[in-house]
Amino acid sequence: MIRFLLAAFLMFATVLAGAQPKAPAATATAANPPGTHTLNMKDADIQALIATVSEITGKNFIVGPNVQGKVTVISARPMKPDEIYDVFLSVLRVHGYAAIPSGSMVKIVPEAVAQQDGSGGLNGTHAHEADEIVTQIVPVKHVAATELVPILRPLMPQGAQLIAHPASNSLVISDRAGNVERMISIIQRIDTVSDSGVDVIPLQHASAAEVARILGQLSDTKGADAADAPRVFADERTNSILLSGGKSGRLRLRALIAHLDTPISDGGETQVVYLNYANAKDLVPILEGVAATLTGDAPAAKPAAGGATGSAASGSSTATIQAHEGDNALVISAPPAVFRSLQAVIRQLDIRRAQVLIEAVIAEVSDETANELGIQWQVPLGDKSHVIGGTNFTGNTPGNNIFNVTSGLNASGGPAVSVGNGLNLGYLDTITLNGKQLLSLGGLVSALRSNGKNNILSTPSVMTLDNQEAMIKVAQEVPFVTGSYTTNTGGNGSNSGTTTGIGNPFQTIQRKDVGLTLTVTPHINSGDTVRLDIHQEVSNLLPPVQGAVDLVTNKREIKTTVMVKDDSLLVLGGLISDNVKDSVQKVPALGDIPLIGNLFRYRSNDHTKQDLMVFLHPKILRDAASEAQVSGEKYNFLRTEQLQMRENNETITPRSQQPMLPEVHDFLKSPALDVAPKDAAGTHRP
């Protein structure tokens, strides 16, 4: 209240002093043109200044509690109200205060507070006083906003605010309107379009990598203008040159590139491409099709001299592709653009192919049992007898027939007893026939039990390239008679006129493999699985079969396609059989009598059980290390078997003369297998 009264008193005193006719100020006021005022104050309270300006301009002010101090304003000429308000804002700025418009009121606060409550930016909708606090957002188009902050910060007052917003690449400035306009002008002069850019220059004849290497050697990036020097990059996929930098430098390099990108000759150039893994002869048809696609022409027929031809892009040149099998190389004569495309195809096809080790396991277990029991008897038992009778059974074992045994006993040259296998008990008697004494077998008891087991294990293995068929065969060539015939040759007799014939027998024989055959084609998928096309056959000879006209073979064959995971086991197929055969031979009616009927029976039993399984174990070998590991394991296994045979003391062959594999390292270092790398002079490298 006291301050308000004091301000009102001072304003009243000032107006009263201007009304006195004899005072100097009054004279000045009286001489002022209408609508103008002269503002002269010395060491006046700032509150009085605010009140005076409010009276002259008609503006309403809200004065902050921290607005205090003495001001001095000296005016030499009359001013209009707008000019007085500009002077008023300058006085506030000098004393650290600011006026903030807020609707119909103007707030007078310290500058620190005004930075947080400034008016809108300079958008042209309404005029801002030069000393008015404003907040302006300045977008930057060509320069990074963060790079302008260290440049503009020294040019702004200490109380001004300058913030960079990287996301929108803009600057936020809070300062006096006059300073903000000055900063915007500076930013606009800096934020200009640079002449730096990137040019993509496709090449028609030259190689992009070679041109980039030459331009890189010509460019000097170590001088004072290293930052503005153009940079050269090669894009081999599109055979293009990428230039970045200033416009003048890019134009200079463009001229050099145009000079370098010229055809060497009208007929193109000839290159020899040596292959590491692929077969040159197999690649020729593929490259022919690629060349025909690139040139837009159909593949031409091969000339009589050999080779592959195709039209070039220009229509006058010819692309020829030939394979040199001796060096496993391709001889390509084509325009540079076509050759580069073919070279990219060759580079992707000439890669190391994975190998697959296929191990097949064939396990066969069989069990055979046989039982025979029977009684045979015959009469007569004396030389006076004229009656013959008895039983005679063949059984399963040859030789146990009672008549065969009797014939063997009476064979000339002494007894040649030929009885069957197993236990045989008989009763002999001597009879006289036509004055000759013969042995007669009155009874024969036969008992046999046999048991046979077979355990066969075969593990064939073969290694092959991906998508390449491989076969392993371990068999015997067995001759089979396929036919026979006899030819007659002869001529007419000179005297009798008869024809004499001479027989010429002839047989046709076909040899077939009997044993084990494994044929497999692996196809490695993108993962760790393998698709296998398999054909496996196992055959063997059987004992002679009654009624067969030739040899009899037992054959087991599997032909299938399977999918197997790497280094896993899969069953391909199997056979499990269980055969039981019972045979009873007996005399009708008599053989059915309990107990006594056993004298008139012969019984046999055969039981055969067979288990056959085929398993497969593939293993992918993608590099030389895995191949060496597998080969080393197999090699060391066989060497261990030979070492164990040497330890057998029962052999007659001296140990030093027994065959023995050398160690793996010694075997690889032998002169016969000189695989150690050599340098240019021909000496081995360590």
Coordinates of C-alpha atoms in Angstrom, one line a residue, residues 304-513:
A304 CA 32.4 -79.2 -85.7
A305 CA 35.7 -78.3 -83.9
G306 CA 34.0 -78.4 -80.5
G307 CA 33.2 -75.8 -78.0
A308 CA 30.1 -73.8 -77.0
T309 CA 29.0 -70.6 -78.7
G310 CA 26.6 -67.9 -77.9
S311 CA 25.9 -64.4 -79.3
A312 CA 27.1 -61.4 -77.4
A313 CA 25.0 -58.4 -76.4
S314 CA 26.1 -56.3 -79.3
G315 CA 25.1 -59.0 -81.8
S316 CA 28.5 -58.9 -83.5
S317 CA 30.6 -60.6 -80.9
T318 CA 30.5 -64.3 -79.9
A319 CA 30.9 -65.9 -76.5
T320 CA 32.6 -69.3 -76.6
I321 CA 33.1 -71.6 -73.7
Q322 CA 35.3 -74.7 -73.9
A323 CA 36.5 -77.1 -71.3
H324 CA 40.1 -78.3 -71.0
E325 CA 39.9 -81.6 -69.2
G326 CA 43.6 -82.0 -68.7
D327 CA 43.9 -78.9 -66.4
N328 CA 40.2 -78.9 -65.4
A329 CA 39.9 -75.4 -66.7
L330 CA 37.4 -73.3 -68.7
V331 CA 38.5 -71.2 -71.7
I332 CA 36.0 -68.4 -72.1
S333 CA 36.0 -65.8 -74.8
A334 CA 33.3 -63.3 -74.3
P335 CA 32.7 -59.5 -73.9
P336 CA 33.7 -58.2 -70.4
A337 CA 30.1 -57.8 -69.2
V338 CA 29.2 -61.4 -70.2
F339 CA 32.4 -62.7 -68.8
R340 CA 31.9 -61.1 -65.4
S341 CA 28.4 -62.7 -65.1
L342 CA 29.8 -66.1 -66.1
Q343 CA 32.6 -65.6 -63.6
A344 CA 30.1 -65.0 -60.8
V345 CA 28.3 -68.2 -61.7
I346 CA 31.5 -70.2 -61.8
R347 CA 32.5 -68.8 -58.4
Q348 CA 29.3 -70.0 -56.8
L349 CA 29.3 -73.5 -58.5
D350 CA 33.0 -74.2 -57.9
I351 CA 32.7 -75.0 -54.2
R352 CA 33.8 -77.9 -52.1
R353 CA 31.1 -80.5 -51.9
A354 CA 30.4 -82.3 -48.8
Q355 CA 30.9 -86.1 -48.6
V356 CA 28.9 -88.8 -47.0
L357 CA 30.1 -92.0 -45.3
I358 CA 27.4 -94.6 -45.5
E359 CA 27.8 -97.7 -43.3
A360 CA 25.4 -100.5 -43.7
V361 CA 25.0 -103.2 -41.0
I362 CA 23.5 -106.6 -42.1
A363 CA 22.9 -108.8 -39.1
E364 CA 21.6 -112.4 -39.6
V365 CA 21.0 -114.8 -36.7
S366 CA 19.5 -118.3 -37.4
D367 CA 18.8 -121.3 -35.1
E368 CA 18.0 -124.7 -36.5
T369 CA 17.1 -127.8 -34.5
A370 CA 16.2 -131.4 -35.7
N371 CA 15.0 -134.5 -33.9
E372 CA 14.6 -138.0 -35.2
L373 CA 13.4 -141.2 -33.5
G374 CA 12.2 -144.5 -35.1
I375 CA 12.4 -148.3 -35.1
Q376 CA 12.8 -150.4 -38.2
W377 CA 12.8 -154.3 -38.4
Q378 CA 12.9 -156.9 -41.1
V379 CA 12.4 -160.7 -41.4
P380 CA 13.5 -163.4 -42.4
L381 CA 15.7 -164.1 -39.4
G382 CA 16.8 -167.6 -40.5
D383 CA 18.0 -169.5 -43.6
K384 CA 14.9 -171.8 -43.6
S385 CA 12.5 -168.8 -43.6
H386 CA 10.7 -168.0 -46.8
V387 CA 8.8 -165.1 -45.3
I388 CA 9.9 -161.5 -45.6
G389 CA 8.3 -158.5 -43.8
G390 CA 9.0 -155.5 -41.6
T391 CA 9.2 -151.8 -41.7
N392 CA 11.4 -149.5 -43.7
F393 CA 11.4 -145.6 -43.2
T394 CA 13.5 -143.1 -45.0
G395 CA 13.7 -140.4 -42.3
N396 CA 15.4 -137.0 -42.7
T397 CA 19.0 -138.3 -42.5
P398 CA 20.4 -140.2 -45.5
G399 CA 21.7 -143.6 -44.8
N400 CA 19.4 -144.6 -41.9
N401 CA 17.2 -146.8 -44.2
I402 CA 17.4 -150.4 -43.0
F403 CA 17.8 -151.8 -46.5
N404 CA 20.7 -149.4 -47.1
V405 CA 22.4 -150.5 -43.9
T406 CA 21.9 -154.2 -44.8
S407 CA 23.4 -153.6 -48.3
G408 CA 26.4 -151.9 -46.7
L409 CA 27.0 -154.9 -44.4
N410 CA 27.0 -157.3 -47.3
A411 CA 29.0 -155.2 -49.7
S412 CA 31.9 -156.9 -51.5
G413 CA 35.3 -156.2 -50.1
G414 CA 34.3 -156.4 -46.5
P415 CA 31.6 -154.7 -44.4
A416 CA 31.0 -151.1 -45.4
V417 CA 28.5 -150.1 -42.8
S418 CA 26.6 -147.0 -43.8
V419 CA 24.2 -146.0 -41.1
G420 CA 22.6 -142.7 -40.4
N421 CA 23.7 -140.0 -38.0
G422 CA 23.0 -140.1 -34.3
L423 CA 22.5 -143.2 -32.2
N424 CA 21.9 -146.5 -34.1
L425 CA 21.2 -149.8 -32.4
G426 CA 20.5 -153.0 -34.4
Y427 CA 20.3 -156.8 -34.3
L428 CA 22.3 -158.8 -36.8
D429 CA 21.8 -162.5 -37.8
T430 CA 23.5 -164.7 -40.4
I431 CA 21.5 -166.4 -43.1
T432 CA 22.6 -168.7 -45.9
L433 CA 21.4 -168.0 -49.4
N434 CA 22.4 -170.2 -52.3
G435 CA 25.3 -171.5 -50.2
K436 CA 26.5 -168.0 -49.3
Q437 CA 26.3 -166.6 -45.8
L438 CA 24.8 -163.1 -45.6
L439 CA 24.3 -160.8 -42.7
S440 CA 20.7 -159.8 -42.0
L441 CA 19.7 -156.8 -40.0
G442 CA 16.7 -157.8 -38.0
G443 CA 16.0 -154.5 -36.2
L444 CA 17.4 -150.9 -36.3
V445 CA 16.7 -148.2 -33.7
S446 CA 17.7 -144.6 -34.8
A447 CA 17.8 -141.5 -32.5
L448 CA 19.2 -138.1 -33.6
R449 CA 19.1 -134.5 -32.2
S450 CA 20.9 -131.8 -34.1
N451 CA 21.3 -128.1 -33.3
G452 CA 22.8 -125.5 -35.6
K453 CA 23.3 -121.7 -35.1
N454 CA 24.4 -119.1 -37.6
N455 CA 25.5 -115.6 -36.6
I456 CA 26.5 -113.5 -39.7
L457 CA 27.4 -109.8 -39.5
S458 CA 28.3 -107.8 -42.5
T459 CA 29.2 -104.1 -42.3
P460 CA 29.9 -102.7 -45.8
S461 CA 30.7 -99.0 -46.0
V462 CA 31.2 -96.6 -48.9
M463 CA 32.0 -92.9 -49.1
T464 CA 30.8 -90.6 -51.9
L465 CA 30.2 -87.0 -52.8
D466 CA 26.9 -85.3 -52.4
N467 CA 24.5 -86.2 -55.2
Q468 CA 27.0 -88.7 -56.6
E469 CA 26.1 -92.4 -56.9
A470 CA 28.5 -94.9 -55.3
M471 CA 28.6 -98.7 -55.2
I472 CA 30.5 -101.3 -53.2
K473 CA 30.4 -105.0 -54.3
V474 CA 31.9 -107.9 -52.5
A475 CA 30.8 -111.0 -54.5
Q476 CA 31.8 -114.1 -56.4
E477 CA 31.2 -114.7 -60.1
V478 CA 29.2 -118.0 -60.1
P479 CA 28.6 -119.7 -63.5
F480 CA 25.0 -120.7 -64.3
V481 CA 24.1 -122.9 -67.2
T482 CA 21.6 -121.1 -69.3
G483 CA 21.3 -123.7 -72.1
S484 CA 23.0 -126.6 -74.0
Y485 CA 22.7 -128.1 -77.4
T486 CA 24.5 -130.5 -79.8
T487 CA 25.5 -129.8 -83.4
N488 CA 26.0 -132.6 -85.9
T489 CA 28.6 -132.3 -88.6
G490 CA 29.3 -134.8 -91.4
G491 CA 29.5 -135.5 -95.2
N492 CA 28.4 -137.9 -97.9
G493 CA 30.4 -141.1 -98.3
S494 CA 32.0 -141.5 -101.7
N495 CA 31.2 -145.2 -102.1
S496 CA 28.1 -145.9 -100.1
G497 CA 26.5 -142.5 -100.3
T498 CA 25.6 -142.4 -96.6
T499 CA 26.0 -139.4 -94.2
T500 CA 28.3 -139.7 -91.2
G501 CA 27.4 -137.5 -88.2
I502 CA 29.7 -136.3 -85.4
G503 CA 28.2 -134.8 -82.2
N504 CA 29.5 -131.4 -80.9
P505 CA 28.0 -130.7 -77.5
F506 CA 27.9 -127.1 -76.4
Q507 CA 26.7 -125.2 -73.3
T508 CA 26.0 -121.6 -72.7
I509 CA 27.0 -120.2 -69.3
Q510 CA 26.1 -116.9 -67.7
R511 CA 28.1 -115.6 -64.7
K512 CA 26.3 -113.8 -62.0
D513 CA 27.6 -112.0 -58.9

